């Protein structure tokens, strides 16, 4: 029994190739049932996202055959010549395959380390495979372990902590100033794409109201309409400044649009705590002098970028700790899987031994003389099984150790030779 | 009784170490252990106060030992209430060091010696401890306001300097610090008002004067006015953020300095 994995990701293949090889949801159940042909592959699973396609299978036919089958399946299904995939596919067997899956689920292999989407996608892929009936004993254990490892890494390391995109940093800053965003108003000055993006993540984070202002009023109204906010005249935005808690600025203006003098007055008339100013325009549109005003917190693009960079570095450092956990978990899982594999061997050893014990008992039965029926059953139900258990115990321990070293078959052959009556 | 103090001090010491470490550590460690230690220490602390009350047949509010024990107990309670309301775990790191110091003072101080005040009627025996207890709880609240103010200033500094160290992620938001500070100050003010009323009433009932113009009384009224002004400016002038945080810090420092000053001038409760 082998676990095999074939796949490609943003690290090995360009986007257009990933697109061609993706298994969209409508294709998935058909693909899964064709993948698990029961001859080479008896259990199969497909993880397909915009960044990766992974085929994972358990094969009774041997590792090489399994890998070739998966690679061929990938080409066949998408009607591609095998040569086009040369150099883009990676192939992993057993503990390497397990490790790769654990790393993927824990988001260590993601473009942004620690992003949370991938875990959901892996869960979904597992659910699809369950529905398609292509999950058995091996893959179900593998997937359960993968999901729990991912969870463990999330809680025990900092790979998923602290935001790593400009928009999410803006949200984090807002939360560190206001805590509760549900009664906060966002003022968007300038209706560029970046500004809209940042405003949207704030709205997604639960802010109450959006006010948009732009030199061309139509565009302001368009965005305001999209997020059920209000639009105000560009010349009049200082009038609404006191009601804004978060000011996002992203106009194409070459000069400062928001100046300290007017802002100071606005803050005074506001009569409540701090205001967050985020300037994502280049060149800057908010006068840096604003930062020295009491209760005004100003962040420009460089500030946000440097926070992002620090956080990414932190995550990468934490990822190294995660790798150690993965290493240990892979070892644990492989051992668990192998000791499961010796189940049939254990039964065989016990059967061989009980054959010997029973035949010896029958041969020497007469010497025991007359026995009561109770004594007879005691021998058959208690004594003989106890003898078999006692005798087989050291052998099973050896078997388990051999399995851990990856040599259960050799050990079983040895044992058969030792026990054989003939 | 000795063993109780050992348990109390060990428990609080553990909380102090864990909460300060948690502020700067990448990952919180021993959170549950510290929580268990806190529960045990608080249990022992409460038990000590109860036992002392039962054995003396009065409220445990006489002398340095009992007052320190009661004040530190009030501080733990206020911190727990603040945590329940605002989930600000970081507050512990700012309050518990003082809890530990006060508990240590209580542990090494001798119990009340000499003649404990005799009351001529039941009203007086209720009023005096109520007066002292309410004032101590008021100071506990003001200290929480102070701690939240300090958190505000640190967090604001992090934001202004744009240097986001771990402490930035551990401290609550500015709004939360502000909310804790203003609520603690309001509660403290109410407790203090009640405490002063109790004191005046006691004074009248015992000495038949409302006002003796002693240093402690003048000090109490000045403190009361100070907090009244701060609270009033917060409400009416929309005085929030940094200024309010600084006010909660400065006013508390003034209160403590003058309290110590008054005590050393030879007048005690």
PDB file of C-alpha atoms in Angstrom, chain A residues 189-290:
ATOM      1  CA  UNK A 189     -11.515  60.965  -0.744  1.00  0.00           C
ATOM      2  CA  UNK A 190     -10.863  60.163  -4.407  1.00  0.00           C
ATOM      3  CA  UNK A 191     -12.518  57.226  -6.078  1.00  0.00           C
ATOM      4  CA  UNK A 192      -9.546  55.371  -7.505  1.00  0.00           C
ATOM      5  CA  UNK A 193      -9.320  51.608  -7.615  1.00  0.00           C
ATOM      6  CA  UNK A 194      -6.895  51.284  -4.677  1.00  0.00           C
ATOM      7  CA  UNK A 195      -9.063  53.523  -2.572  1.00  0.00           C
ATOM      8  CA  UNK A 196     -12.160  51.554  -3.384  1.00  0.00           C
ATOM      9  CA  UNK A 197     -10.380  48.312  -2.516  1.00  0.00           C
ATOM     10  CA  UNK A 198      -9.308  49.605   0.884  1.00  0.00           C
ATOM     11  CA  UNK A 199     -12.763  51.052   1.534  1.00  0.00           C
ATOM     12  CA  UNK A 200     -14.309  47.715   0.674  1.00  0.00           C
ATOM     13  CA  UNK A 201     -12.188  45.805   3.171  1.00  0.00           C
ATOM     14  CA  UNK A 202     -13.208  48.291   5.840  1.00  0.00           C
ATOM     15  CA  UNK A 203     -16.853  47.832   4.906  1.00  0.00           C
ATOM     16  CA  UNK A 204     -16.370  44.066   4.989  1.00  0.00           C
ATOM     17  CA  UNK A 205     -14.868  44.486   8.451  1.00  0.00           C
ATOM     18  CA  UNK A 206     -18.172  45.989   9.532  1.00  0.00           C
ATOM     19  CA  UNK A 207     -17.963  49.788   9.353  1.00  0.00           C
ATOM     20  CA  UNK A 208     -21.272  51.560   9.486  1.00  0.00           C
ATOM     21  CA  UNK A 209     -21.286  54.199   6.771  1.00  0.00           C
ATOM     22  CA  UNK A 210     -19.354  55.230   3.684  1.00  0.00           C
ATOM     23  CA  UNK A 211     -19.101  58.783   2.393  1.00  0.00           C
ATOM     24  CA  UNK A 212     -17.418  59.234  -0.987  1.00  0.00           C
ATOM     25  CA  UNK A 213     -16.075  62.394  -2.513  1.00  0.00           C
ATOM     26  CA  UNK A 214     -14.348  62.792  -5.855  1.00  0.00           C
ATOM     27  CA  UNK A 215     -13.472  65.541  -8.299  1.00  0.00           C
ATOM     28  CA  UNK A 216     -15.835  63.988 -10.813  1.00  0.00           C
ATOM     29  CA  UNK A 217     -19.081  63.629  -8.950  1.00  0.00           C
ATOM     30  CA  UNK A 218     -20.477  60.779 -11.110  1.00  0.00           C
ATOM     31  CA  UNK A 219     -17.725  58.387 -10.107  1.00  0.00           C
ATOM     32  CA  UNK A 220     -18.263  59.260  -6.446  1.00  0.00           C
ATOM     33  CA  UNK A 221     -21.951  58.545  -6.783  1.00  0.00           C
ATOM     34  CA  UNK A 222     -21.252  55.295  -8.568  1.00  0.00           C
ATOM     35  CA  UNK A 223     -19.111  53.986  -5.722  1.00  0.00           C
ATOM     36  CA  UNK A 224     -21.423  55.386  -3.077  1.00  0.00           C
ATOM     37  CA  UNK A 225     -24.305  53.580  -4.743  1.00  0.00           C
ATOM     38  CA  UNK A 226     -22.377  50.324  -4.869  1.00  0.00           C
ATOM     39  CA  UNK A 227     -21.845  50.263  -1.108  1.00  0.00           C
ATOM     40  CA  UNK A 228     -25.052  52.097  -0.183  1.00  0.00           C
ATOM     41  CA  UNK A 229     -23.147  55.136   1.038  1.00  0.00           C
ATOM     42  CA  UNK A 230     -23.486  58.830   0.365  1.00  0.00           C
ATOM     43  CA  UNK A 231     -21.594  61.107  -2.021  1.00  0.00           C
ATOM     44  CA  UNK A 232     -20.596  64.673  -1.229  1.00  0.00           C
ATOM     45  CA  UNK A 233     -19.255  67.525  -3.264  1.00  0.00           C
ATOM     46  CA  UNK A 234     -15.452  67.524  -3.490  1.00  0.00           C
ATOM     47  CA  UNK A 235     -15.225  71.184  -2.518  1.00  0.00           C
ATOM     48  CA  UNK A 236     -17.305  70.565   0.583  1.00  0.00           C
ATOM     49  CA  UNK A 237     -15.596  67.538   2.054  1.00  0.00           C
ATOM     50  CA  UNK A 238     -14.122  69.468   4.972  1.00  0.00           C
ATOM     51  CA  UNK A 239     -17.703  69.904   6.146  1.00  0.00           C
ATOM     52  CA  UNK A 240     -18.164  66.157   6.524  1.00  0.00           C
ATOM     53  CA  UNK A 241     -14.665  65.584   7.914  1.00  0.00           C
ATOM     54  CA  UNK A 242     -15.802  65.961  11.554  1.00  0.00           C
ATOM     55  CA  UNK A 243     -18.229  63.068  11.141  1.00  0.00           C
ATOM     56  CA  UNK A 244     -15.609  60.719   9.687  1.00  0.00           C
ATOM     57  CA  UNK A 245     -13.685  58.281  11.886  1.00  0.00           C
ATOM     58  CA  UNK A 246     -11.562  56.816   9.117  1.00  0.00           C
ATOM     59  CA  UNK A 247     -10.382  58.940   6.199  1.00  0.00           C
ATOM     60  CA  UNK A 248      -9.059  57.093   3.150  1.00  0.00           C
ATOM     61  CA  UNK A 249      -7.348  59.285   0.634  1.00  0.00           C
ATOM     62  CA  UNK A 250      -6.422  58.209  -2.878  1.00  0.00           C
ATOM     63  CA  UNK A 251      -6.760  60.900  -5.510  1.00  0.00           C
ATOM     64  CA  UNK A 252      -4.546  61.521  -8.499  1.00  0.00           C
ATOM     65  CA  UNK A 253      -3.776  65.019  -7.325  1.00  0.00           C
ATOM     66  CA  UNK A 254      -0.132  66.120  -7.451  1.00  0.00           C
ATOM     67  CA  UNK A 255      -0.521  68.219  -4.277  1.00  0.00           C
ATOM     68  CA  UNK A 256      -1.774  67.765  -0.783  1.00  0.00           C
ATOM     69  CA  UNK A 257      -5.550  67.589  -0.676  1.00  0.00           C
ATOM     70  CA  UNK A 258      -5.969  67.340   3.085  1.00  0.00           C
ATOM     71  CA  UNK A 259      -4.113  69.966   5.088  1.00  0.00           C
ATOM     72  CA  UNK A 260      -3.428  70.290   8.823  1.00  0.00           C
ATOM     73  CA  UNK A 261      -5.075  73.697   9.312  1.00  0.00           C
ATOM     74  CA  UNK A 262      -8.577  72.757   8.196  1.00  0.00           C
ATOM     75  CA  UNK A 263      -8.244  69.298   9.679  1.00  0.00           C
ATOM     76  CA  UNK A 264      -7.371  70.707  13.069  1.00  0.00           C
ATOM     77  CA  UNK A 265     -10.582  72.710  13.058  1.00  0.00           C
ATOM     78  CA  UNK A 266     -12.549  69.669  11.969  1.00  0.00           C
ATOM     79  CA  UNK A 267     -11.043  67.558  14.764  1.00  0.00           C
ATOM     80  CA  UNK A 268     -11.866  70.244  17.294  1.00  0.00           C
ATOM     81  CA  UNK A 269     -15.494  70.443  16.285  1.00  0.00           C
ATOM     82  CA  UNK A 270     -15.719  66.660  16.298  1.00  0.00           C
ATOM     83  CA  UNK A 271     -15.549  66.325  20.082  1.00  0.00           C
ATOM     84  CA  UNK A 272     -14.750  62.658  20.178  1.00  0.00           C
ATOM     85  CA  UNK A 273     -11.568  60.598  20.195  1.00  0.00           C
ATOM     86  CA  UNK A 274      -9.087  59.747  17.454  1.00  0.00           C
ATOM     87  CA  UNK A 275      -9.358  59.741  13.657  1.00  0.00           C
ATOM     88  CA  UNK A 276      -7.451  57.398  11.380  1.00  0.00           C
ATOM     89  CA  UNK A 277      -6.069  58.904   8.167  1.00  0.00           C
ATOM     90  CA  UNK A 278      -4.836  56.515   5.508  1.00  0.00           C
ATOM     91  CA  UNK A 279      -3.124  57.991   2.480  1.00  0.00           C
ATOM     92  CA  UNK A 280      -2.702  55.445  -0.278  1.00  0.00           C
ATOM     93  CA  UNK A 281      -2.001  57.911  -3.031  1.00  0.00           C
ATOM     94  CA  UNK A 282       1.348  58.452  -4.694  1.00  0.00           C
ATOM     95  CA  UNK A 283       2.344  61.262  -4.615  1.00  0.00           C
ATOM     96  CA  UNK A 284       0.896  61.777  -1.177  1.00  0.00           C
ATOM     97  CA  UNK A 285      -2.370  63.671  -0.814  1.00  0.00           C
ATOM     98  CA  UNK A 286      -2.352  64.183   2.930  1.00  0.00           C
ATOM     99  CA  UNK A 287       0.091  66.691   4.350  1.00  0.00           C
ATOM    100  CA  UNK A 288       2.486  64.751   6.643  1.00  0.00           C
ATOM    101  CA  UNK A 289       2.175  67.638   9.077  1.00  0.00           C
ATOM    102  CA  UNK A 290      -1.204  66.165   9.985  1.00  0.00           C
TER     103      UNK A 290
END
